[in-house]
Structure formats: C-alpha cells, structure tokens
Coordinates of C-alpha atoms (C1' of nucleotides) in Angstrom, one line a residue:
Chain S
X761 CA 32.5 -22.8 -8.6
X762 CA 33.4 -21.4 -11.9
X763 CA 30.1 -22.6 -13.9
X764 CA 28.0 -21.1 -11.6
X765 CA 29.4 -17.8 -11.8
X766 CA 29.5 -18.4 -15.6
X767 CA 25.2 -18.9 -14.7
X768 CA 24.4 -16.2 -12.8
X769 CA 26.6 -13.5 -15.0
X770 CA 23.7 -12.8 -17.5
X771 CA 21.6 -11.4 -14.1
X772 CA 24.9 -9.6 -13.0
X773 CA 24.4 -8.0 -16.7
X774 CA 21.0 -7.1 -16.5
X775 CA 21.3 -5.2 -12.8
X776 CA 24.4 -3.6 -14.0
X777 CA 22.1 -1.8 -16.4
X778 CA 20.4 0.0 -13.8
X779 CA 23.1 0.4 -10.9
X780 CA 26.6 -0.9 -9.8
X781 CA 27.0 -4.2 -7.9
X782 CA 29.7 -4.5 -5.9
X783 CA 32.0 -7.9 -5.6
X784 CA 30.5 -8.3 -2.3
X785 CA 27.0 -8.7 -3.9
X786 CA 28.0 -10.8 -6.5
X787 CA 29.2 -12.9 -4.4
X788 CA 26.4 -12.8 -2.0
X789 CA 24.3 -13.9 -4.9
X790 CA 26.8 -16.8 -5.3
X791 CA 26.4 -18.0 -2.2
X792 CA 22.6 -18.0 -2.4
X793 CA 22.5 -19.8 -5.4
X794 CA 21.7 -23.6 -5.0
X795 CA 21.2 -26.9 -6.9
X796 CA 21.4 -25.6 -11.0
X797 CA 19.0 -27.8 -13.1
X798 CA 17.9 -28.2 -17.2
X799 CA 14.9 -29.0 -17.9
X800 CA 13.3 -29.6 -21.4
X801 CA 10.9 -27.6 -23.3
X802 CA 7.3 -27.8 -21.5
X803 CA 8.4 -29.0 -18.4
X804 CA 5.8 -26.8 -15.6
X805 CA 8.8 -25.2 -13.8
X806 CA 5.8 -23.6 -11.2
X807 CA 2.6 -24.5 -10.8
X808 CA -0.4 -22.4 -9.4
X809 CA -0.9 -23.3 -5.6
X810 CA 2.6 -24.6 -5.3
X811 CA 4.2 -23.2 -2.0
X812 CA 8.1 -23.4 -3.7
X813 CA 11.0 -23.1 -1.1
X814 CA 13.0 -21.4 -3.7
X815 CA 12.9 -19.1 -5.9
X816 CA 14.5 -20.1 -9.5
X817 CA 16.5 -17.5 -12.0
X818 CA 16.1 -18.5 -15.9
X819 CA 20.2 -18.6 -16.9
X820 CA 19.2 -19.7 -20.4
X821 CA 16.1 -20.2 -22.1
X822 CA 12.5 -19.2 -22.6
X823 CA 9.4 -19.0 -20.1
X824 CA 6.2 -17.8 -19.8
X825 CA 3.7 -17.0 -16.9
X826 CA 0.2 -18.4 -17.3
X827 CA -3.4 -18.5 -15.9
X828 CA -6.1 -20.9 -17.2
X829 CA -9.0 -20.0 -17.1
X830 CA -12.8 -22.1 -17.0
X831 CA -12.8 -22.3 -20.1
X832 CA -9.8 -24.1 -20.7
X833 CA -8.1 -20.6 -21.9
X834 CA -5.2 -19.8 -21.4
X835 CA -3.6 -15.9 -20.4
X836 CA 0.3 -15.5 -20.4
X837 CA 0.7 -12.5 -18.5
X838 CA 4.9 -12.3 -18.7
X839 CA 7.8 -14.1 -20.8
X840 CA 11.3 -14.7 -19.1
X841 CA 14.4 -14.7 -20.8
X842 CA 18.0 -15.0 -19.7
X843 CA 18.6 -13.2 -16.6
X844 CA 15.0 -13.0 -15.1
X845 CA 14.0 -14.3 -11.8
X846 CA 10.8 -16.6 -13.4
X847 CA 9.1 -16.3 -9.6
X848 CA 10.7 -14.5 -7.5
X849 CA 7.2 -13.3 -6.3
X850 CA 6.5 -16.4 -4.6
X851 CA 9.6 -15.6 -2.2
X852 CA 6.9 -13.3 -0.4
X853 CA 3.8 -14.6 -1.2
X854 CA 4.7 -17.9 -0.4
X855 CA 1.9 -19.5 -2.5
X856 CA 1.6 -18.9 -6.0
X857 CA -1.3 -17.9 -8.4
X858 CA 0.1 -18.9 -11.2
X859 CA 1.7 -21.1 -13.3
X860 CA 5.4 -21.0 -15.2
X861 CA 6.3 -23.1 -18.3
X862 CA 9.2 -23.6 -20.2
X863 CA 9.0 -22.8 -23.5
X864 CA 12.4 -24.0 -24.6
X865 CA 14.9 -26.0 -23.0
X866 CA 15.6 -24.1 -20.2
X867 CA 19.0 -24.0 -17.6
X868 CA 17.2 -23.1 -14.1
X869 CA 19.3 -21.7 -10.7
X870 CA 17.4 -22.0 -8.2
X871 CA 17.6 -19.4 -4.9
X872 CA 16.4 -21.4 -1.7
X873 CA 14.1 -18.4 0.3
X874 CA 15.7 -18.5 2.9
X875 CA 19.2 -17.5 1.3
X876 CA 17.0 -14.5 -0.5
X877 CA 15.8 -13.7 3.3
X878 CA 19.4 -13.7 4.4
X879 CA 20.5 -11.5 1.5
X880 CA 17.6 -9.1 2.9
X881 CA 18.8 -9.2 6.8
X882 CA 22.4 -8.3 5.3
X883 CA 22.7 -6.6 1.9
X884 CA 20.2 -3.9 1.5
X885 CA 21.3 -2.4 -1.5
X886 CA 21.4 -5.7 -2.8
X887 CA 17.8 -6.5 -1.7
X888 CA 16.6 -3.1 -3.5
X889 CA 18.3 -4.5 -6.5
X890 CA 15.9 -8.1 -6.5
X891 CA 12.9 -5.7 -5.6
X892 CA 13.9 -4.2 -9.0
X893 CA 13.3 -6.4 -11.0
X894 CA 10.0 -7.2 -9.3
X895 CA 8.8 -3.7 -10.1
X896 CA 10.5 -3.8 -13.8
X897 CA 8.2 -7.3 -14.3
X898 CA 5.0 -5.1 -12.9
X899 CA 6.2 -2.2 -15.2
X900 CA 6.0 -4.9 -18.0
X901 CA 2.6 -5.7 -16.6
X902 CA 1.4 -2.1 -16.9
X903 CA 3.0 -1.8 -20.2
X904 CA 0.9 -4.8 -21.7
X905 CA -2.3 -3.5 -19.8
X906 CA -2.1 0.0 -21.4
X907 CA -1.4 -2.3 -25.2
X908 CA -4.2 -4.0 -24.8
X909 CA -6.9 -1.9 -23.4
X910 CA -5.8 0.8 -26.3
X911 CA -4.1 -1.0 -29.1
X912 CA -4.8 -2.7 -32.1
X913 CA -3.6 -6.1 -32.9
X914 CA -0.6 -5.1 -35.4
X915 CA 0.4 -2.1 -32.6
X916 CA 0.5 -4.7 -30.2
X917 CA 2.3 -7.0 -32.1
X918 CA 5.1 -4.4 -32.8
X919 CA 5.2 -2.6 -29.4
X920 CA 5.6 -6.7 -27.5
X921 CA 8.5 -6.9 -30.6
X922 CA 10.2 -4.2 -29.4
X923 CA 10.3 -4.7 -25.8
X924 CA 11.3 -8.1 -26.7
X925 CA 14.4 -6.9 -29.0
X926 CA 15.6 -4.5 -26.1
X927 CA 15.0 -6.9 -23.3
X928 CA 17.2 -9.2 -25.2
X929 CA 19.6 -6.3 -25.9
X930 CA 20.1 -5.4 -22.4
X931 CA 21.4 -9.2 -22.1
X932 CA 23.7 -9.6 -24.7
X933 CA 20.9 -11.9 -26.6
X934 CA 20.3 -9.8 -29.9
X935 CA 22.7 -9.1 -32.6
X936 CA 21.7 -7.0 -35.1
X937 CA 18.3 -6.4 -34.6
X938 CA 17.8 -10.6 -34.4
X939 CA 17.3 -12.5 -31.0
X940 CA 16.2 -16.1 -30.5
X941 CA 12.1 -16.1 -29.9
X942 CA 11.7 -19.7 -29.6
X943 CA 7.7 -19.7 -29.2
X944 CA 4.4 -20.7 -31.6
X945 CA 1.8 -18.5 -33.2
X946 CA -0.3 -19.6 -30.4
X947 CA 1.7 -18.9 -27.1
X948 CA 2.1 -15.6 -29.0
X949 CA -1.6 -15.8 -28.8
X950 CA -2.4 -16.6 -25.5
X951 CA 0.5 -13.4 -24.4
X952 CA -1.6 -11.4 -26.6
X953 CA -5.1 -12.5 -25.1
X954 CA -6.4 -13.1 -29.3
X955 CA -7.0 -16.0 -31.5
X956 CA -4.2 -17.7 -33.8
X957 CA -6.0 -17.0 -37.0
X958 CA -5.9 -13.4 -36.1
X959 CA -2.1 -13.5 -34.6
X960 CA -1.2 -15.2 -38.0
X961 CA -2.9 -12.4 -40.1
X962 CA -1.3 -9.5 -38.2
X963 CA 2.0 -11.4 -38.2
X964 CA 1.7 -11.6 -42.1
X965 CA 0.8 -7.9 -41.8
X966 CA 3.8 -7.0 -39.9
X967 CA 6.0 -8.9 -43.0
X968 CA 3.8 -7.1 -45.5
X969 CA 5.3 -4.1 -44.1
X970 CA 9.0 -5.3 -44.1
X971 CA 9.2 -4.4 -40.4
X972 CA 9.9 -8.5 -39.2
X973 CA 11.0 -11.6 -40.4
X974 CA 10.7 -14.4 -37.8
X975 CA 12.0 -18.0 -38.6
X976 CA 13.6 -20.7 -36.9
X977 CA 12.5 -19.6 -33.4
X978 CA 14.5 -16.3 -34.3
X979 CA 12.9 -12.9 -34.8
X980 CA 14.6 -10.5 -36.6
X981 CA 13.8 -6.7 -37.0
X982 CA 14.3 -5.1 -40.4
X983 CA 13.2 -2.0 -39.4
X984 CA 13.6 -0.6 -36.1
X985 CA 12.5 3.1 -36.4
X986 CA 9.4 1.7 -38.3
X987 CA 8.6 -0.6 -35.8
X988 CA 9.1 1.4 -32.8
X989 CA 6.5 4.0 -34.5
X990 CA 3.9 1.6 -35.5
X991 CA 3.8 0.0 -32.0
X992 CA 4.2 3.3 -30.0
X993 CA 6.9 2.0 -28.0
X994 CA 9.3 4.0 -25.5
X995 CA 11.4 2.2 -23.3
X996 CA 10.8 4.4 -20.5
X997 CA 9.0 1.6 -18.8
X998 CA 12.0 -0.4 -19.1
X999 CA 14.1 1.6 -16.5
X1000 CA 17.4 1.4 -18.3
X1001 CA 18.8 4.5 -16.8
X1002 CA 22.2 3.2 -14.4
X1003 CA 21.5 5.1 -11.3
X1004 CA 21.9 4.8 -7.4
X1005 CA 19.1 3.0 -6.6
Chain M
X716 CA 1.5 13.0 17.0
X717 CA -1.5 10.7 17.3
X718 CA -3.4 12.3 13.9
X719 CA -0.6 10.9 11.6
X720 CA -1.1 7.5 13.4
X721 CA -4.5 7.5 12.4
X722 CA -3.9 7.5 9.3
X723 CA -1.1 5.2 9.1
X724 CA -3.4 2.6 10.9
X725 CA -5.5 2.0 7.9
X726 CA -1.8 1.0 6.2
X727 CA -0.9 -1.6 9.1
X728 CA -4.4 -2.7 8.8
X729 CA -3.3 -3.6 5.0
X730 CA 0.0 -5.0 5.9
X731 CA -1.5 -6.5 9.4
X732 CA -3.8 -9.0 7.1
X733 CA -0.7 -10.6 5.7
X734 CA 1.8 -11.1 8.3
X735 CA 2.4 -9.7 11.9
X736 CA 4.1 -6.2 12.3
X737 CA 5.6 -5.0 15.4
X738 CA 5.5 -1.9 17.6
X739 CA 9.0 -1.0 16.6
X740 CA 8.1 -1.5 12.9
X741 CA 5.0 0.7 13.4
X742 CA 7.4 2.8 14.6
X743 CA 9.7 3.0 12.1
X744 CA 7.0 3.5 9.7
X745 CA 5.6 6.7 12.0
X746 CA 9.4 7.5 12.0
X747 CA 9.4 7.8 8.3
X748 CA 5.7 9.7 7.6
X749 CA 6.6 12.7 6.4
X750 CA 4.1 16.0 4.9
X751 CA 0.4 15.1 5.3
X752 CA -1.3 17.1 2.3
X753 CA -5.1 16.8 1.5
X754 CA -5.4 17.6 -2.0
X755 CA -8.8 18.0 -3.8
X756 CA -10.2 15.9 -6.6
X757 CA -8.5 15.4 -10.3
X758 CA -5.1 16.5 -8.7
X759 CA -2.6 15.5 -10.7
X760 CA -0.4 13.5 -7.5
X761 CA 2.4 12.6 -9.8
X762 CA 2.9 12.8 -13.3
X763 CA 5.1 11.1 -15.9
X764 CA 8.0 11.9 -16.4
X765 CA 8.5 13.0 -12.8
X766 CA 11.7 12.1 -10.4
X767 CA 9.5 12.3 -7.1
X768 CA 12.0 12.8 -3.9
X769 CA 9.8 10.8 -1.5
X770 CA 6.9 8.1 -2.1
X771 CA 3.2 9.0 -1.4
X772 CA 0.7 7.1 1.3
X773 CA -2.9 7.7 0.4
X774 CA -4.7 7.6 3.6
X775 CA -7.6 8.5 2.5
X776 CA -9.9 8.4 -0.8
X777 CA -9.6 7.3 -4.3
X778 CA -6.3 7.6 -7.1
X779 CA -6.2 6.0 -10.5
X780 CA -2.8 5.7 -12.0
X781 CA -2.6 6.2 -15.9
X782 CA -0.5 6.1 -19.2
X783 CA -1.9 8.6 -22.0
X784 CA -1.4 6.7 -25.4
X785 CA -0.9 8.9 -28.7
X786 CA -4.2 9.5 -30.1
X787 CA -5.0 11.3 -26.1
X788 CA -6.7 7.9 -25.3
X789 CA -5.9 7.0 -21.1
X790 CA -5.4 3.6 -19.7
X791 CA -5.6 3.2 -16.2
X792 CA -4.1 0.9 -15.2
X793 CA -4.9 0.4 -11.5
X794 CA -6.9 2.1 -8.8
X795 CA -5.6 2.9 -5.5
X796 CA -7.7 3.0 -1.9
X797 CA -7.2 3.8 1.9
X798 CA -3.7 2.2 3.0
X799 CA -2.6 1.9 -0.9
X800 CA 0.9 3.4 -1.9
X801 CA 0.4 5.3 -4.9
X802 CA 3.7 5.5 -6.4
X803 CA 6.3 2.8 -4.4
X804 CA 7.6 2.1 -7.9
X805 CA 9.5 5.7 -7.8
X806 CA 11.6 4.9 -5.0
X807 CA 13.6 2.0 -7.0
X808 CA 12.1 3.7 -10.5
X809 CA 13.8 7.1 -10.1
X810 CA 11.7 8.5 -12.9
X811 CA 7.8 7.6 -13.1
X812 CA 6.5 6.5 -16.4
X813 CA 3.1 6.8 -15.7
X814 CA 1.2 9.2 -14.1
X815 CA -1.4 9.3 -10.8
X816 CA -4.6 11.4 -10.4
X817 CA -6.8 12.2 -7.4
X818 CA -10.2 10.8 -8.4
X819 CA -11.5 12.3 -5.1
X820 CA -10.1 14.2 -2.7
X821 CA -7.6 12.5 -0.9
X822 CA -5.1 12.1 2.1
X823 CA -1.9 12.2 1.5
X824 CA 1.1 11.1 3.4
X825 CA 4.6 11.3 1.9
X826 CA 7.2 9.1 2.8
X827 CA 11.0 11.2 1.6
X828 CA 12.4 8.0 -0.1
X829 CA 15.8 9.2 2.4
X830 CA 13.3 7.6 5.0
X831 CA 12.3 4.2 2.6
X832 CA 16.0 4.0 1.9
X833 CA 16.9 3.5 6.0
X834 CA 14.0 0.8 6.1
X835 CA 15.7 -1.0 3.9
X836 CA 18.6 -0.7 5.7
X837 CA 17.5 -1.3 9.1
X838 CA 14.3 -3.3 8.7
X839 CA 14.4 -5.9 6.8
X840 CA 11.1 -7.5 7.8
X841 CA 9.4 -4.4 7.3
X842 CA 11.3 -4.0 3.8
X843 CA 9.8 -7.3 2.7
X844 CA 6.5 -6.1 3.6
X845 CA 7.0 -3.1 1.6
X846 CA 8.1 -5.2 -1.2
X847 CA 4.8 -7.4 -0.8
X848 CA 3.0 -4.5 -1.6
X849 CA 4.6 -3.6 -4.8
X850 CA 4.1 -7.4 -5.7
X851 CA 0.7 -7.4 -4.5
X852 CA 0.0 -4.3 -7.2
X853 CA 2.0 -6.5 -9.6
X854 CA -0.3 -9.6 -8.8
X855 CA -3.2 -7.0 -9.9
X856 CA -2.4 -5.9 -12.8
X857 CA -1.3 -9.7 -14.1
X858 CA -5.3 -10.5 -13.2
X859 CA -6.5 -7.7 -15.3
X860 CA -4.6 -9.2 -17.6
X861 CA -6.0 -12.4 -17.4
X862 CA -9.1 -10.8 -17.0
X863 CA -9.0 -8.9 -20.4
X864 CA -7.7 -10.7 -22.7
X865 CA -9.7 -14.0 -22.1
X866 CA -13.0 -12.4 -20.6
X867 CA -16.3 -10.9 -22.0
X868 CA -16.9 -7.1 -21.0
X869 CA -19.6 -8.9 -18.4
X870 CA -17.0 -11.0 -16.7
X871 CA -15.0 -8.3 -16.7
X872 CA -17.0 -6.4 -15.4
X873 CA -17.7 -8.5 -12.4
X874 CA -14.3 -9.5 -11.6
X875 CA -13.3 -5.8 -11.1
X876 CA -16.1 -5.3 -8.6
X877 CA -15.4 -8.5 -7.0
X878 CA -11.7 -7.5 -6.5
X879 CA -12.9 -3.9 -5.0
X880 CA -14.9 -5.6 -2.6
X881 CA -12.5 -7.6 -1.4
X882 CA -9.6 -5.0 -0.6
X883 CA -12.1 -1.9 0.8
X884 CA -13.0 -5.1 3.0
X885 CA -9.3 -5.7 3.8
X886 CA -9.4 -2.0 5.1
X887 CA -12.4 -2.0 6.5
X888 CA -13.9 0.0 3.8
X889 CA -17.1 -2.3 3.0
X890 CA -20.1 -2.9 5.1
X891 CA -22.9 -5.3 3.8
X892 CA -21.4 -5.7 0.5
X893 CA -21.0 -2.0 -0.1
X894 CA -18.4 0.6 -0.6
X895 CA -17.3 4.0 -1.9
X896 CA -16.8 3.2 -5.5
X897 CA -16.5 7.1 -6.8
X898 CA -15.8 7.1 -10.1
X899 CA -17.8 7.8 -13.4
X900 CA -18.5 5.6 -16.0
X901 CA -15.8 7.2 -18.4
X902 CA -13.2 6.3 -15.8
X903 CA -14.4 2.9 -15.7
X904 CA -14.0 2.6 -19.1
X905 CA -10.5 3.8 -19.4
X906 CA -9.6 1.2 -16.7
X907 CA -11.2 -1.4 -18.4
X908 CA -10.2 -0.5 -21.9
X909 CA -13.2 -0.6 -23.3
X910 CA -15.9 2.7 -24.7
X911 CA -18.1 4.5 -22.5
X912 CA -21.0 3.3 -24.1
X913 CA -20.3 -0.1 -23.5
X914 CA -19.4 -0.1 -20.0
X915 CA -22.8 1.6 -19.8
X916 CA -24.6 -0.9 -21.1
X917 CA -22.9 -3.7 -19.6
X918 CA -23.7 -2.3 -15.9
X919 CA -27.0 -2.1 -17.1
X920 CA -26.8 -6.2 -17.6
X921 CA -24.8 -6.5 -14.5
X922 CA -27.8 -4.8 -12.5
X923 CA -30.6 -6.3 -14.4
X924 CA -29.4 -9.6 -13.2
X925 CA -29.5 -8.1 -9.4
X926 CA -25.9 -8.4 -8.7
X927 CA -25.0 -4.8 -8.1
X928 CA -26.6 -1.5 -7.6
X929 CA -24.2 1.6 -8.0
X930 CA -25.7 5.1 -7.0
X931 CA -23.9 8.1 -5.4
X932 CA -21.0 7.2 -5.9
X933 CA -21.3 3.7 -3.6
X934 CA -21.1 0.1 -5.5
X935 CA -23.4 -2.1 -3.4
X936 CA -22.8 -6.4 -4.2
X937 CA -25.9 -7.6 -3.8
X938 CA -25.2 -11.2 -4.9
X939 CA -21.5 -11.3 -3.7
X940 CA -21.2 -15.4 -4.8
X941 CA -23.7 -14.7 -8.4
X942 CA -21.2 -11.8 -9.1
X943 CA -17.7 -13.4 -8.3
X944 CA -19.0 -16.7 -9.8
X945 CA -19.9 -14.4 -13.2
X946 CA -16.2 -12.9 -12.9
X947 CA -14.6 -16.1 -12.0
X948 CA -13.5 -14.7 -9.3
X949 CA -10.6 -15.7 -7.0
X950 CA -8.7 -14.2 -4.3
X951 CA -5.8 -16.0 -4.2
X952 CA -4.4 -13.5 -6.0
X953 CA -4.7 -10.7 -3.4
X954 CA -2.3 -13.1 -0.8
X955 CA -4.9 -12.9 2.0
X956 CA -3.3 -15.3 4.2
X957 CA -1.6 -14.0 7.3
X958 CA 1.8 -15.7 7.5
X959 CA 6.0 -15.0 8.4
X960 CA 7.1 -13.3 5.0
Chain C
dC1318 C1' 6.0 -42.9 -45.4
dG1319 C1' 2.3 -42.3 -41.9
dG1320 C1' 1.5 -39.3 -37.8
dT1321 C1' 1.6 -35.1 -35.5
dT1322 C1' 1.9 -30.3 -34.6
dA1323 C1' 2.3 -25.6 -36.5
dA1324 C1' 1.0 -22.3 -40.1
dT1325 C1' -2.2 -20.7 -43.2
dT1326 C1' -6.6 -19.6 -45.6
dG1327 C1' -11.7 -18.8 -46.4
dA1328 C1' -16.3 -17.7 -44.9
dC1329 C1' -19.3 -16.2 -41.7
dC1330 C1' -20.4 -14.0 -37.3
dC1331 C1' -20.8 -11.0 -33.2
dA1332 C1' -19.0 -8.2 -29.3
dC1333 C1' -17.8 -4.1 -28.9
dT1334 C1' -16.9 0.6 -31.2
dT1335 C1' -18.2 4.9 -33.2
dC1336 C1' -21.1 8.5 -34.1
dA1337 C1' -24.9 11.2 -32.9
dA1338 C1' -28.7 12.6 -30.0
dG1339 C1' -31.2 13.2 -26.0
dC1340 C1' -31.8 13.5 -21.0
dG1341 C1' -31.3 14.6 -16.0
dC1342 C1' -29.3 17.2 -12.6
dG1343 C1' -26.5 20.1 -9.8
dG1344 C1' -24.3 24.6 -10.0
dT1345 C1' -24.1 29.4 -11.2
dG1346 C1' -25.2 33.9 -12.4
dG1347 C1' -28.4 37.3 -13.4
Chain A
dC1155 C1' -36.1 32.1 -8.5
dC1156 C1' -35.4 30.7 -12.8
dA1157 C1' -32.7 30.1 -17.2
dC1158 C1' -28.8 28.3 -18.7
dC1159 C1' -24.8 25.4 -18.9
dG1160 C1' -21.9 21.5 -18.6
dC1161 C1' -21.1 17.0 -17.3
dG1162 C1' -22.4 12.4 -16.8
dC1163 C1' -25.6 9.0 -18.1
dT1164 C1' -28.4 6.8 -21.5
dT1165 C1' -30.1 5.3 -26.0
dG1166 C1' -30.2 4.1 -31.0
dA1167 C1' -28.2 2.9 -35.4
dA1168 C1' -24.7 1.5 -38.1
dG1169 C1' -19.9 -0.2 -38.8
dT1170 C1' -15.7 -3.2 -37.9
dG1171 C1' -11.9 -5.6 -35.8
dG1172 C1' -11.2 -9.6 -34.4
dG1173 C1' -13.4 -14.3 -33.2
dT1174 C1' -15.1 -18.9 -34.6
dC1175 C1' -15.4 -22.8 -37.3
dA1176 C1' -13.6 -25.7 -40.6
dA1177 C1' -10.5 -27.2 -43.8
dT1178 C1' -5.9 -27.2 -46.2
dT1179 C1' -1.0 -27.1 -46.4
dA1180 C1' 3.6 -27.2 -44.6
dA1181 C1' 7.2 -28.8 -41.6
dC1182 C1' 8.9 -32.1 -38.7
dC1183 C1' 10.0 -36.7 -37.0
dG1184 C1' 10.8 -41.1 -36.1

DNA sequence: CGGTTAATTGACCCACTTCAAGCGCGGTGG
DNA sequence: CCACCGCGCTTGAAGTGGGTCAATTAACCG
C-alpha cells in the first residue's frame, strides 16, 4: 500500500539519521503497521491507566505527553512531532502513567504490540533501532530536567526552541530556520512547568532580542547562533551522529 | 563462578519483579558479565563525552548521573542503586552526554556491549527486559519532571523519598521504612535543582512533621502514607506489576 | 455582532536564592 | 593528645525571579 509507505517515510527519515535501515526493515515496519487514523485537535490519543494493544507513531501533527496533578495542574513532560512513536513505552509497560493529547490535527499509525514483539523475535537490529528512540525521548527528558533545575525562564525558552528547530530539521519540517509550532502560551506553559503571564513576558523577551518571531502556529528563528548561546544548547543529547548501532 | 552470580541476583531481583526470567536468560546474562571492578567513592564511572566499549552493572552502592551546565552548576539527573544500569544508554548512544559518579564506593560489573549486542540477537525476551529498564529510568525522570515543575520544594521533597523507598524495597534494600540514602545535602540539592540552603531547611520541615529521620547516611520513613500523601506519591510509574512483557 | 478563547498588562506577593557567618565533627600531623 | 583543618550542616538577613490575581485587549468564529 503506497500511502502507508508514504506514512511511515518521515520515521524511515528520522532513523536514517542515526543508522542505515535496510529494505528488509522497512518493510518489516510496513507490515507491522495497522489501521491509520486522523484525529482532530484535542482528541486524548492515550490516556493514563489505559492498557493500549498498540503502540501509535505520529505521521503528521503535534502531541504532547501530560500528568495532572491534584491540583488540577497540569506537567507536559514531552512533545511529538512527525516521526515519533507518541507511546511506544506502553509496548513494555503495558499500562500507562500518562496521558497523550493532540495538539493539532494529527494523522496516527498505529503498531498492534504484538507485531512490535514479532519485529523483536526477528529483526534485532531493527528492534535496537525502536529502543532508540526510547532512549533519544529519555535523553530529551534529561535534557529538560538539567533546563529546569538550572535555567532561567528566557534560557529555557531558547534551549526548548532550539531542540524544537533541529527536531524538526532532522524531519524535513523546518525551512529556513521556520517550522510549524502549532501550540498556546499555555501548553508552552505547562511543558515549561511556569505560569502564562510569565511564559508571555519571556516570550516578549525573546522578541525584544530579535532571536524569534512566532505567529500563526509557526516559529521562526531569526537568529540561530544567538539563540543557541542564550539557551546553552548542544545537540549532543540529540544523538545525530549515523553510526552502527 | 558463583561470586559474579551474587551480584547479578540483586539485577534479576529487579527484572524478576516485573515479569518472569528464565534459567537460560539468567544465563545468558552470567554469559555476558564481564570485569567486576570495586571503585571507591566520587569515581568518575563514565564521563561525557565518552564512547564506553561495554555498559556498566552497579551491584553494589550508590551513582548519580550528571550534566555540568556553564556557570559549573551540576544537575543530576537521576540516582542509581543495587541492580541499576548506570549507563544502558551508551550501548545504542555510542557517545555519553552526560556523565556518572560514584557517590559511594561501588560494585561494578561491566557488560562489553559485543555481549548486549548478542542479547539482542538471541534473546529477545530478555532484550525487552533490558529495554524496560531504560524506559523505566525514562518513566523517572518524566516524574521528576512532573514533580518539579508543578510541586513546592516540600512535595518535592517527599516524592523523591517516597520513590527511594520504593525501589531499595524492590531490591531488598529497605527494612522498616529505612535504607542507605548516602548522600549530602549539596547532592540533594543538585538533584533537585534547587540551593543547598533550601534543601536544608525544607528537611528540616519534612522532619518536624515526623515523616523522616536521616542520620548516617540512612533515610528512615517514619510516616510512609503522611510522606507519600505530602509528595503525591504514586507508583504506577515504577511498573511494579509482574506480567509477560 | 455577541461569545469564546488566547494574548497581554499591571500590581502585589512569596518561595526560593544569595551571601555571609558560625558550628560540629572526623581526620591528620606534629 | 591536642591543635588545626576542611567539609558538611545550620542559621540569619536581604534580594529577586517568577507566581498569583484581576482586568483589558485582540483574534477568531459562527
């Protein structure tokens, strides 16, 4: 099926970036892939204590990971773009601990477990490949740890700008320094664990400083050096070395 | 050779409370022990940068992993016990970008990532519980996120001592609510990202409510459900259940 | 043109930081 | 055996980054 290859090549794209997959992978993933589904903006793709039977790759759109808290509160500890595996954690944990959202419209393939357990009984360079990504997502996790515990707000803001620009990069979603960030001031808020009125003031900062402009759902970066410097940001953590892995 | 066994058990105990393993995989895992090295506390067990050959066990004692930020401040951003990989990321990773240090001394098994490498290609069960692992650091560190960007330094606070409770219990670390917790206040502080001087006075509130004591280098709970109800704490997170993966 | 959600602004507040001292204790050398 | 040293713990005082509350404006949308 044509369209589904069309689907999954944005994931082919963003493993190729760290090793070679061979046709026989690509079409392993093929075959794995199941029913393809688009759902609308806020739909709850995963919710905490669900115990999915699949595990579902973003092919276009925006997500986020979430907790709630008591209060009402809300954490996002990870956004998805095209490419990522939204929770490919609950493949092994079977039930999750948290929640996923779409942000945007969103066009979901979803990868029933027990293809993925297949894929790891017969392809394990393949396998090593999904396990990637799960460590590049807990890299990401690090990465925002060590921002937060040791950042201010406007570092923050620039260093989650940057990873966002190369993350996008790596899948053919930025041009020019400008990739589509679909999201409010206050999801940005609840990623960056502070209060709208402070996200819009460090945002306005960030303008001040002719490093962003970000309108339409699109953020663009004017200046990349300047950016990269202000929010400490090496992409190390990203892994985008191609090696035998 | 029964001594590395004995230190591998505290591992299976750690895998054993999520799913079964067998006595070949126990094997295979024996198979693939390499160098046991006991290496004294503030060792520097892997360091960024690094493009580590084989993946290290700690059997025994306490490790912090760490990114240094530009002004010389340190994040940690996780702490590893008995039965903890320190550094699984490497074998996919290649190149570390972070580093890990020996709070105490510690035992130390290497696994040559040669040896990872034929898991993965000849046990696939045992591959996915290797993989768990990684996500179960991963599910960690999106808690602390949780944890620090919506909660006060009390909560905080509790939740971390809630969560070390629970996983020296998984290894059969804790008796009556108490454990080897030993670490100084500054290193507490870099792992929670806040100042010394705070953490210091927010154990003081944690043990003026009677919910912990924390002397020679031992944290005892004394109010397990005041303390994890203070930290909102959860376990769901840590993927207790023992169940096929 | 109302109704709703997102962005923005102002004023005040406080949790946590910073800076600066003291204190206790184990280790070490004379 | 004691003086000294260094590190970790503790305390006080003063400052601030970011939060909270509340209101206004702008953008969107049928």
């Amino acid at each position: 099926m044509n369209k589904k290859e069309d689907l999954l090549n944005v994931f082919f794209r963003k493993l190729e970036a760290r090793d070679d997959l061979s046709t026989q992978e690509r079409e392993a993933l093929l075959d794995a892939a199941g029913e393809v589904r688009v759902v609308g903006a806020g739909t709850a793709i995963v919710s905490e204590g669900d115990r999915p039977m699949q595990s579902i790759l973003l092919a276009n759109g925006l997500t986020a990971r979430f907790n709630i808290v008591e209060d009402g509160g809300r954490q996002i500890t990870a956004f998805h773009i095209d490419g990522d595996f939204v929770d490919l954690p609950g493949f092994l944990f079977r039930t999750m601990d948290h929640g996923v959202r779409a942000m945007t419209d969103c066009t979901l393939v979803s990868f029933p477990h027990q293809a993925l357990r297949r894929i790891t009984e017969h392809c394990p360079h393949l396998t090593r490949l999904l396990w990637l990504t799960t460590l590049l997502d807990a890299a990401i996790h690090r990465q925002w740890l060590v921002v937060k515990g040791r950042f201010s707000a406007l570092e923050h803001m620039a260093h989650l700008f940057c990873e966002h620009l190369v993350r996008a990069e790596v899948v053919g979603l930025a041009r020019n320094g400008e990739f589509p960030f679909p999201i409010t001031q206050t999801d940005l808020a609840d990623a960056m664990g502070m209060s709208t009125v402070h996200v819009n003031r460090t945002l306005q900062e960030l303008r001040g400083k002719n490093l962003v402009q970000w309108e339409h759902g699109r953020l663009r970066v004017l200046d990349e050096n300047g950016l990269r410097k202000l929010g400490q940001f090496d992409d190390a953590f990203l892994n985008l070395d191609h090696e035998p892995r």
